[in-house]
Amino acid sequence: EAGVTQSPTHLIKTRGQQVTLRCSPISGHTSVYWYQQALGLGLQFLLWYDEGEERNRGNFPPRFSGRQFPNYSSELNVNALELEDSALYLCASSLLESLFFGSGTQLSVL
Amino acid sequence: KNEVEQSPQNLTAQEGEFITINCSYSVGISALHWLQQHPGGGIVSLFMLSSGKKKHGRLIATINIQEKHSSLHITASHPRDSAVYICAVRFPGSQGNLIFGKGTKLSVKP
């Protein structure tokens, strides 16, 4: 069974651009979580989607947004990129309380 | 203010040693996760606890709800255990919104 898959693995953008990150959860998992891991800041919760709806969001500005599709895959969109958005973006899916993480997308903003 | 404190921040051990990593949190929680992150970013969920103790192979996780404290123990440590171990808590009413500790970097020398 495939695990949580994320694409792309690495991405380089310039300040002001927009980026879309993608996540496919484990088959049968309806919840998808997005986390940001910036250097020196640790992991921070970004967004939670379940059954196609945004259920909760962390303390991030509105330029961080996303959506979940009918097949439960998800996109994270970041508009007007800033240098401090450089980070590892991790997606996780869950079954009951267990979390399964993807390998992440490393975003560099120059 | 970081509501989840881990100690130690860094830990070096010799192969075979018994290792303990601690996690304290500030208010009552509904669940606590222990995560393992290897170089390169991949995260594996080791345990989810709401009470008591869980064991998986050489790993043991305990939680004391009254003292707001959890420990992760590794018996007979091995160099392949070298990783960052992260404690994350979920507060009541905030599903998906995990608060993460800053992690404990463990290095096990042969």
Coordinates of C-alpha atoms in Angstrom, one line a residue:
Chain A
E1 CA 0.0 0.0 0.0
A2 CA 1.4 3.4 -1.0
G3 CA 2.1 5.8 1.8
V4 CA 1.4 9.6 1.8
T5 CA 3.0 11.1 -1.3
Q6 CA 3.9 14.7 -1.8
S7 CA 5.1 16.6 -4.9
P8 CA 7.3 18.2 -5.8
T9 CA 10.1 17.1 -3.5
H10 CA 12.0 20.4 -4.0
L11 CA 11.0 23.8 -5.3
I12 CA 12.8 27.0 -5.8
K13 CA 10.8 30.2 -6.2
T14 CA 11.4 34.0 -6.0
R15 CA 9.8 36.4 -3.6
G16 CA 6.3 37.5 -4.7
Q17 CA 5.6 34.3 -6.7
Q18 CA 2.9 31.8 -6.0
V19 CA 3.4 28.1 -5.3
T20 CA 1.2 25.0 -5.2
L21 CA 2.2 21.9 -3.3
R22 CA 0.3 18.6 -3.6
C23 CA -0.4 15.7 -1.3
S24 CA -2.0 12.3 -1.8
P25 CA -3.1 10.6 1.5
I26 CA -3.1 6.9 2.2
S27 CA -6.1 5.2 0.5
G28 CA -9.0 5.3 2.9
H29 CA -7.8 8.3 4.9
T30 CA -10.1 11.2 4.7
S31 CA -8.2 13.7 6.8
V32 CA -5.1 15.6 5.5
Y33 CA -3.0 17.9 7.6
W34 CA -0.4 20.4 6.5
Y35 CA 2.6 21.5 8.6
Q36 CA 5.5 23.9 8.1
Q37 CA 9.0 23.2 9.4
A38 CA 11.1 26.3 9.1
L39 CA 14.7 26.2 10.1
G40 CA 15.0 27.0 13.8
L41 CA 11.3 27.2 14.3
G42 CA 10.2 23.6 14.5
L43 CA 7.0 22.1 13.2
Q44 CA 3.9 24.3 13.0
F45 CA 0.4 23.3 12.2
L46 CA -0.9 25.0 9.0
L47 CA -4.2 23.4 7.9
W48 CA -6.5 20.5 8.4
Y49 CA -8.9 19.2 5.8
D50 CA -11.5 16.5 6.3
E51 CA -14.1 15.2 3.9
G52 CA -13.4 18.1 1.5
E53 CA -13.8 20.9 4.1
E54 CA -11.3 23.0 5.9
R55 CA -11.7 22.1 9.6
N56 CA -9.0 24.1 11.3
R57 CA -6.1 26.4 10.5
G58 CA -3.0 27.5 12.4
N59 CA -1.7 30.9 13.0
F60 CA -0.7 31.7 9.4
P61 CA -1.8 34.6 7.1
P62 CA -4.6 34.2 4.5
R63 CA -2.0 33.9 1.7
F64 CA -1.6 30.3 2.9
S65 CA -4.7 28.4 1.6
G66 CA -5.6 25.1 0.2
R67 CA -8.3 22.7 -0.7
Q68 CA -9.2 19.0 -0.6
F69 CA -10.5 17.2 -3.6
P70 CA -13.2 14.5 -3.7
N71 CA -10.5 11.8 -3.9
Y72 CA -9.1 13.3 -0.6
S73 CA -5.9 14.5 -2.2
S74 CA -5.0 18.1 -1.2
E75 CA -3.2 21.2 -2.4
L76 CA -1.5 23.8 -0.4
N77 CA -1.2 27.2 -2.1
V78 CA 1.0 30.0 -0.9
N79 CA 0.6 33.4 -2.6
A80 CA 3.0 36.4 -2.6
L81 CA 5.9 34.3 -1.3
E82 CA 8.2 35.8 1.2
L83 CA 11.7 34.8 2.1
E84 CA 10.6 33.4 5.5
D85 CA 8.3 31.0 3.7
S86 CA 11.4 28.9 2.9
A87 CA 10.7 25.7 4.8
L88 CA 9.9 22.0 4.6
Y89 CA 6.2 21.5 4.1
L90 CA 4.9 18.3 5.4
C91 CA 1.6 16.6 4.7
A92 CA 0.1 13.9 6.9
S93 CA -3.0 11.8 6.7
S94 CA -4.7 10.0 9.6
L95 CA -6.7 7.0 10.5
L96 CA -8.3 7.4 13.9
E97 CA -5.5 9.0 15.9
S98 CA -2.5 7.7 14.0
L99 CA -0.6 10.1 11.8
F100 CA 1.2 9.1 8.6
F101 CA 3.6 11.7 7.1
G102 CA 4.8 12.3 3.6
S103 CA 8.4 13.0 2.9
G104 CA 7.7 16.7 2.4
T105 CA 8.4 19.4 -0.1
Q106 CA 11.4 21.6 0.5
L107 CA 10.6 25.1 -0.6
S108 CA 13.3 27.7 -1.1
V109 CA 12.3 31.3 -1.7
L110 CA 15.1 33.5 -3.1
Chain B
K1 CA 5.5 31.0 24.6
N2 CA 6.2 27.4 23.7
E3 CA 3.6 25.2 25.5
V4 CA 5.6 22.0 24.9
E5 CA 9.0 21.6 26.4
Q6 CA 11.4 18.8 25.6
S7 CA 14.6 17.8 27.3
P8 CA 17.4 17.3 26.6
Q9 CA 17.8 19.3 23.4
N10 CA 20.8 17.2 22.3
L11 CA 21.8 13.7 23.5
T12 CA 24.8 11.6 22.7
A13 CA 24.9 8.0 23.8
Q14 CA 27.0 4.9 23.3
E15 CA 25.5 1.9 21.6
G16 CA 23.6 -0.2 24.1
E17 CA 22.7 2.6 26.5
F18 CA 19.2 3.2 27.9
I19 CA 17.9 6.5 26.7
T20 CA 15.2 8.8 28.1
I21 CA 13.7 11.8 26.4
N22 CA 11.3 14.0 28.3
C23 CA 8.3 16.1 27.3
S24 CA 6.4 18.5 29.5
Y25 CA 3.3 20.5 28.6
S26 CA 1.5 23.4 30.2
V27 CA -2.2 22.5 30.3
G28 CA -4.4 19.4 30.0
I29 CA -4.2 17.6 26.7
S30 CA -6.4 15.1 24.8
A31 CA -3.5 13.3 23.1
L32 CA 0.3 13.3 22.9
H33 CA 2.4 12.0 20.0
W34 CA 6.0 10.9 19.8
L35 CA 7.5 11.4 16.4
Q36 CA 10.9 10.4 14.9
Q37 CA 12.5 12.5 12.2
H38 CA 15.5 11.2 10.3
P39 CA 18.0 13.4 8.4
G40 CA 16.3 14.3 5.1
G41 CA 13.1 15.2 6.8
G42 CA 10.9 12.0 6.8
I43 CA 8.8 11.7 9.9
V44 CA 7.5 8.5 11.5
S45 CA 4.8 8.5 14.1
L46 CA 6.0 6.3 17.0
F47 CA 3.2 6.5 19.5
M48 CA 0.0 8.2 20.3
L49 CA -0.9 8.3 24.0
S50 CA -3.7 9.7 26.1
S51 CA -2.9 7.7 29.2
G52 CA -0.6 5.0 30.6
K53 CA 2.1 3.3 28.7
K54 CA 2.8 1.9 25.3
K55 CA 5.6 -0.4 24.1
H56 CA 6.8 -1.2 20.6
G57 CA 10.0 -3.2 20.3
R58 CA 12.8 -1.3 22.1
L59 CA 10.7 1.8 22.4
I60 CA 8.5 2.6 25.5
A61 CA 6.4 5.7 25.9
T62 CA 4.7 6.7 29.2
I63 CA 2.5 9.6 30.1
N64 CA 1.5 11.0 33.5
I65 CA -1.6 13.1 33.0
Q66 CA -1.5 14.6 36.5
E67 CA 2.1 15.8 36.2
K68 CA 1.6 16.8 32.5
H69 CA 4.7 14.9 31.5
S70 CA 5.6 12.2 29.1
S71 CA 8.8 10.2 28.5
L72 CA 10.2 8.2 25.6
H73 CA 12.6 5.4 26.5
I74 CA 14.9 3.5 24.1
T75 CA 16.4 0.3 25.5
A76 CA 19.6 -1.1 24.0
S77 CA 20.1 1.9 21.8
H78 CA 21.6 1.4 18.4
P79 CA 23.2 3.8 15.9
R80 CA 20.1 3.5 13.7
D81 CA 18.1 5.1 16.5
S82 CA 20.0 8.4 15.7
A83 CA 17.4 10.9 14.8
V84 CA 15.4 13.9 16.1
Y85 CA 12.6 12.8 18.4
I86 CA 9.6 15.2 18.6
C87 CA 6.8 15.4 21.1
A88 CA 3.5 16.9 20.0
V89 CA 0.3 17.5 21.9
R90 CA -3.3 18.1 21.0
F91 CA -5.3 20.2 23.3
P92 CA -9.0 19.5 23.8
G93 CA -11.2 20.9 21.0
S94 CA -8.4 21.5 18.6
Q95 CA -8.2 18.4 16.4
G96 CA -5.4 18.6 13.9
N97 CA -3.8 21.5 15.6
L98 CA -0.8 19.8 17.1
I99 CA 1.7 21.9 19.2
F100 CA 5.2 20.6 18.7
G101 CA 8.2 20.6 20.9
K102 CA 11.5 21.7 19.5
G103 CA 12.8 18.1 19.3
T104 CA 15.6 16.2 20.9
K105 CA 18.5 15.3 18.6
L106 CA 19.8 11.9 19.5
S107 CA 23.2 10.6 18.3
V108 CA 24.1 7.0 19.2
K109 CA 27.8 6.2 18.7
P110 CA 28.9 2.6 17.9

